[in-house]
Short mmCIF file of C-alpha atoms in Angstrom, two decimals:
data_model
loop_
_atom_site.label_atom_id
_atom_site.label_comp_id
_atom_site.label_asym_id
_atom_site.label_seq_id
_atom_site.Cartn_x
_atom_site.Cartn_y
_atom_site.Cartn_z
CA UNK A 1081 34.15 -174.50 -181.13
CA UNK A 1082 37.06 -172.64 -182.73
CA UNK A 1083 37.05 -175.06 -185.70
CA UNK A 1084 33.31 -174.57 -186.11
CA UNK A 1085 33.66 -170.78 -186.18
CA UNK A 1086 36.50 -170.95 -188.71
CA UNK A 1087 34.47 -173.26 -190.94
CA UNK A 1088 31.42 -170.99 -190.78
CA UNK A 1089 33.59 -167.99 -191.65
CA UNK A 1090 35.14 -169.86 -194.59
CA UNK A 1091 31.72 -170.89 -195.92
CA UNK A 1092 30.37 -167.35 -195.50
CA UNK A 1093 33.39 -166.00 -197.40
CA UNK A 1094 32.86 -168.50 -200.20
CA UNK A 1095 29.15 -167.71 -200.52
CA UNK A 1096 29.86 -163.97 -200.35
CA UNK A 1097 32.27 -164.39 -203.25
CA UNK A 1098 29.64 -166.36 -205.16
CA UNK A 1099 27.08 -163.65 -204.47
CA UNK A 1100 29.46 -161.08 -205.92
CA UNK A 1101 29.92 -163.32 -208.96
CA UNK A 1102 26.15 -163.17 -209.55
CA UNK A 1103 26.37 -159.43 -210.10
CA UNK A 1104 29.11 -159.85 -212.71
CA UNK A 1105 27.47 -162.72 -214.59
CA UNK A 1106 30.19 -165.21 -213.63
CA UNK A 1107 27.96 -167.46 -211.56
CA UNK A 1108 26.87 -170.83 -212.86
CA UNK A 1109 24.49 -173.11 -210.96
CA UNK A 1110 23.24 -176.66 -211.37
CA UNK A 1111 21.32 -179.40 -209.58
CA UNK A 1112 22.37 -183.04 -209.79
CA UNK A 1113 19.70 -185.42 -208.52
CA UNK A 1114 19.12 -189.15 -208.54
CA UNK A 1115 16.63 -191.74 -207.35
CA UNK A 1116 18.33 -195.03 -206.47
CA UNK A 1117 17.34 -198.49 -205.23
CA UNK A 1118 19.48 -197.95 -202.12
CA UNK A 1119 22.07 -195.45 -200.90
CA UNK A 1120 25.64 -196.78 -201.35
CA UNK A 1121 28.78 -194.73 -200.63
CA UNK A 1122 31.53 -195.23 -203.20
CA UNK A 1123 34.37 -194.45 -200.78
CA UNK A 1124 33.30 -196.72 -197.90
CA UNK A 1125 31.39 -199.50 -199.66
CA UNK A 1126 28.57 -199.26 -197.12
CA UNK A 1127 24.82 -198.93 -197.52
CA UNK A 1128 23.58 -195.78 -195.80
CA UNK A 1129 19.86 -196.40 -196.31
CA UNK A 1130 17.70 -199.48 -195.88
CA UNK A 1131 15.69 -198.88 -199.04
CA UNK A 1132 15.14 -196.48 -201.96
CA UNK A 1133 16.59 -193.01 -201.69
CA UNK A 1134 16.47 -189.57 -203.27
CA UNK A 1135 19.79 -187.70 -203.45
CA UNK A 1136 20.52 -184.20 -204.70
CA UNK A 1137 23.47 -181.81 -204.98
CA UNK A 1138 22.56 -178.18 -205.71
CA UNK A 1139 25.73 -176.22 -206.49
CA UNK A 1140 26.85 -172.76 -207.55
CA UNK A 1141 30.33 -171.87 -208.78
CA UNK A 1142 32.23 -168.78 -209.85
CA UNK A 1143 33.63 -169.39 -213.34
CA UNK A 1144 36.45 -166.88 -212.82
CA UNK A 1145 37.83 -167.82 -209.39
CA UNK A 1146 36.78 -171.48 -209.27
CA UNK A 1147 35.14 -171.02 -205.87
CA UNK A 1148 32.04 -173.15 -205.33
CA UNK A 1149 29.54 -174.14 -202.69
CA UNK A 1150 27.11 -177.02 -202.62
CA UNK A 1151 24.79 -179.11 -200.48
CA UNK A 1152 24.61 -182.90 -200.45
CA UNK A 1153 21.10 -184.01 -199.53
CA UNK A 1154 19.89 -187.55 -198.84
CA UNK A 1155 16.19 -188.29 -198.31
CA UNK A 1156 15.51 -192.01 -197.69
CA UNK A 1157 12.13 -193.25 -198.89
CA UNK A 1158 10.23 -195.30 -196.31
CA UNK A 1159 12.80 -195.54 -193.51
CA UNK A 1160 13.64 -191.83 -193.30
CA UNK A 1161 15.60 -191.98 -190.02
CA UNK A 1162 18.29 -194.27 -191.44
CA UNK A 1163 20.53 -192.39 -193.83
CA UNK A 1164 18.98 -188.91 -193.87
CA UNK A 1165 21.76 -186.39 -194.43
CA UNK A 1166 22.55 -182.74 -195.07
CA UNK A 1167 26.15 -181.80 -195.94
CA UNK A 1168 27.57 -178.34 -196.59
CA UNK A 1169 30.69 -178.10 -198.75
CA UNK A 1170 32.77 -175.17 -199.94
CA UNK A 1171 35.90 -175.25 -202.04
CA UNK A 1172 37.84 -174.17 -205.08
CA UNK A 1173 38.62 -175.82 -208.41
CA UNK A 1174 41.76 -174.63 -210.18
CA UNK A 1175 44.60 -175.69 -212.46
CA UNK A 1176 48.19 -176.21 -211.27
CA UNK A 1177 51.09 -177.60 -213.30
CA UNK A 1178 48.82 -179.06 -215.94
CA UNK A 1179 46.62 -180.74 -213.33
CA UNK A 1180 43.03 -180.06 -212.28
CA UNK A 1181 42.69 -179.62 -208.51
CA UNK A 1182 39.50 -179.63 -206.43
CA UNK A 1183 40.16 -178.72 -202.78
CA UNK A 1184 37.26 -178.43 -200.34
CA UNK A 1185 36.04 -178.65 -196.76
CA UNK A 1186 32.67 -179.97 -195.62
CA UNK A 1187 30.47 -180.55 -192.60
CA UNK A 1188 28.34 -183.72 -192.54
CA UNK A 1189 25.12 -184.00 -190.50
CA UNK A 1190 23.46 -187.41 -190.83
CA UNK A 1191 21.19 -189.94 -189.14
CA UNK A 1192 22.14 -193.56 -188.50
CA UNK A 1193 18.80 -195.00 -187.40
CA UNK A 1194 15.56 -194.60 -185.42
CA UNK A 1195 16.09 -193.27 -181.91
CA UNK A 1196 19.73 -192.37 -182.61
CA UNK A 1197 21.09 -188.84 -182.40
CA UNK A 1198 22.40 -187.14 -185.53
CA UNK A 1199 26.10 -187.67 -186.24
CA UNK A 1200 28.41 -184.77 -187.10
CA UNK A 1201 31.65 -185.04 -189.07
CA UNK A 1202 34.22 -182.65 -190.52
CA UNK A 1203 35.80 -183.42 -193.88
CA UNK A 1204 38.72 -182.10 -195.88
CA UNK A 1205 39.18 -183.44 -199.39
CA UNK A 1206 41.49 -182.90 -202.37
CA UNK A 1207 41.02 -184.40 -205.81
CA UNK A 1208 43.79 -184.13 -208.42
CA UNK A 1209 43.21 -185.20 -212.02
CA UNK A 1210 44.23 -184.73 -215.63
CA UNK A 1211 42.09 -185.33 -218.71
CA UNK A 1212 43.54 -186.95 -221.83
CA UNK A 1213 41.56 -186.54 -225.06
CA UNK A 1214 42.06 -189.88 -226.81
CA UNK A 1215 40.00 -188.90 -229.84
CA UNK A 1216 36.87 -186.95 -230.64
CA UNK A 1217 34.15 -188.05 -228.25
CA UNK A 1218 36.47 -190.12 -226.02
CA UNK A 1219 38.50 -188.97 -223.01
CA UNK A 1220 40.26 -190.61 -220.05
CA UNK A 1221 40.75 -188.85 -216.73
CA UNK A 1222 43.04 -190.49 -214.14
CA UNK A 1223 42.56 -189.08 -210.63
CA UNK A 1224 43.76 -189.25 -207.04
CA UNK A 1225 42.00 -188.39 -203.77
CA UNK A 1226 43.23 -187.43 -200.32
CA UNK A 1227 40.44 -187.46 -197.75
CA UNK A 1228 40.42 -186.70 -194.02
CA UNK A 1229 37.44 -186.89 -191.66
CA UNK A 1230 37.05 -186.13 -187.99
CA UNK A 1231 33.89 -187.36 -186.27
CA UNK A 1232 32.70 -184.99 -183.57
CA UNK A 1233 30.30 -187.69 -182.44
CA UNK A 1234 32.82 -190.54 -182.21
CA UNK A 1235 35.85 -188.33 -181.41
CA UNK A 1236 37.89 -190.29 -183.93
CA UNK A 1237 39.66 -189.82 -187.27
CA UNK A 1238 39.46 -191.37 -190.71
CA UNK A 1239 42.16 -190.86 -193.35
CA UNK A 1240 41.95 -192.34 -196.82
CA UNK A 1241 43.51 -192.04 -200.25
CA UNK A 1242 42.21 -193.23 -203.60
CA UNK A 1243 43.10 -193.63 -207.22
CA UNK A 1244 41.14 -194.38 -210.34
CA UNK A 1245 40.04 -193.17 -213.75
CA UNK A 1246 36.95 -191.82 -215.47
CA UNK A 1247 36.28 -192.70 -219.12
CA UNK A 1248 33.80 -190.47 -220.95
CA UNK A 1249 32.60 -191.38 -224.42
CA UNK A 1250 29.94 -190.20 -226.84
CA UNK A 1251 27.91 -193.13 -228.19
CA UNK A 1252 27.04 -191.65 -231.56
CA UNK A 1253 25.79 -195.01 -232.85
CA UNK A 1254 22.92 -195.12 -230.35
CA UNK A 1255 19.61 -193.32 -230.70
CA UNK A 1256 19.87 -189.94 -228.98
CA UNK A 1257 23.69 -190.09 -228.98
CA UNK A 1258 24.02 -190.43 -225.19
CA UNK A 1259 27.19 -189.87 -223.22
CA UNK A 1260 28.57 -192.85 -221.31
CA UNK A 1261 30.63 -192.19 -218.18
CA UNK A 1262 32.50 -195.04 -216.44
CA UNK A 1263 34.38 -194.42 -213.18
CA UNK A 1264 36.50 -197.18 -211.62
CA UNK A 1265 38.32 -196.32 -208.40
CA UNK A 1266 39.86 -197.91 -205.34
CA UNK A 1267 39.90 -196.47 -201.80
CA UNK A 1268 42.30 -197.39 -198.99
CA UNK A 1269 41.66 -196.21 -195.43
CA UNK A 1270 44.82 -196.03 -193.32
CA UNK A 1271 42.84 -195.10 -190.21
CA UNK A 1272 39.11 -195.42 -189.69
CA UNK A 1273 36.56 -195.53 -186.86
CA UNK A 1274 35.07 -198.66 -188.43
CA UNK A 1275 36.62 -202.12 -187.75
CA UNK A 1276 38.00 -202.70 -191.27
CA UNK A 1277 40.22 -200.45 -193.42
CA UNK A 1278 39.26 -201.73 -196.87
CA UNK A 1279 40.30 -201.51 -199.61
CA UNK A 1280 37.05 -200.55 -201.32
CA UNK A 1281 36.62 -200.77 -205.10
CA UNK A 1282 33.73 -199.05 -206.85
CA UNK A 1283 32.47 -199.03 -210.42
CA UNK A 1284 30.10 -196.20 -211.33
CA UNK A 1285 28.35 -195.97 -214.68
CA UNK A 1286 25.87 -193.48 -216.12
CA UNK A 1287 24.29 -193.01 -219.53
CA UNK A 1288 23.26 -189.40 -220.07
CA UNK A 1289 20.83 -188.20 -222.71
CA UNK A 1290 20.83 -184.49 -223.59
CA UNK A 1291 17.11 -183.71 -223.19
CA UNK A 1292 17.57 -179.95 -223.64
CA UNK A 1293 20.57 -177.64 -223.72
CA UNK A 1294 20.63 -177.52 -219.92
CA UNK A 1295 19.10 -180.90 -218.94
CA UNK A 1296 20.77 -184.34 -218.99
CA UNK A 1297 18.83 -187.46 -217.95
CA UNK A 1298 19.48 -191.19 -217.89
CA UNK A 1299 20.14 -194.44 -215.96
CA UNK A 1300 22.87 -194.82 -213.33
CA UNK A 1301 24.49 -197.87 -211.73
CA UNK A 1302 27.11 -198.47 -209.05
CA UNK A 1303 28.79 -201.67 -207.86
CA UNK A 1304 31.20 -201.83 -204.91
CA UNK A 1305 33.49 -204.56 -203.59
CA UNK A 1306 34.79 -204.43 -200.01
CA UNK A 1307 33.75 -202.08 -197.21
CA UNK A 1308 34.95 -200.46 -193.98
CA UNK A 1309 32.50 -202.29 -191.70
CA UNK A 1310 33.84 -205.85 -191.97
CA UNK A 1311 36.23 -208.02 -193.95
CA UNK A 1312 33.63 -209.22 -196.44
CA UNK A 1313 34.37 -208.61 -200.11
CA UNK A 1314 30.78 -209.38 -201.07
CA UNK A 1315 29.64 -207.00 -203.83
CA UNK A 1316 26.93 -204.42 -203.25
CA UNK A 1317 25.09 -202.36 -205.85
CA UNK A 1318 22.55 -199.64 -206.39
CA UNK A 1319 20.75 -198.60 -209.55
CA UNK A 1320 18.32 -195.92 -210.67
CA UNK A 1321 18.06 -192.75 -212.74
CA UNK A 1322 19.76 -189.36 -212.55
CA UNK A 1323 19.25 -185.86 -213.89
CA UNK A 1324 21.48 -182.79 -214.16
CA UNK A 1325 19.82 -179.40 -214.59
CA UNK A 1326 21.90 -176.32 -215.35
CA UNK A 1327 20.87 -172.72 -214.74
#
């Protein structure tokens, strides 16, 4: 109960700060949304839905302080009870020693199947990265993750760390000059409530076309090898389209 109250207070503080940023014109908001063939988590290598899924992340951030708040929404199509999810996350993005840091806390509320109660999980996550501009229109961003989860439902912990890199490039030779983003990362779970600890490798790719100044749209694909449910290294994938709308 004490942890819940502290989390609520932290989220309220973050959103109060964002509300103040609105008055000073520092607030920036966006919605990232995607429709995929199936819901696949990049950090666990597991399918969370049994069929097509709509996912969305509405977010607002204060450009001056780096404070942000967002929701992570999953709406399965067809089999709604398996994989439905609402997450609340609050955090801060800032620079330290030439590195970009994203530190946040979240509360996950999700369904695992028909007739099952909703699961609840706490999460603390830190992402550290640095972007290298190779040349005009091409950048490489190595990153590291530290991730801790505590399941209130299972009364168990999950700790993981990850490393990888994102390559962003502008494909000026293609019609519409889309931006290609390729993210290859590996996750290792040292403790987990699932039987297997990984590792999990994931390749994420998206091709974004600038439709308007504030709208990006295009195809998205993800392939994962390994998972935290068993020892199988059989690949899994999901594919679809995404859109990012800025306000």
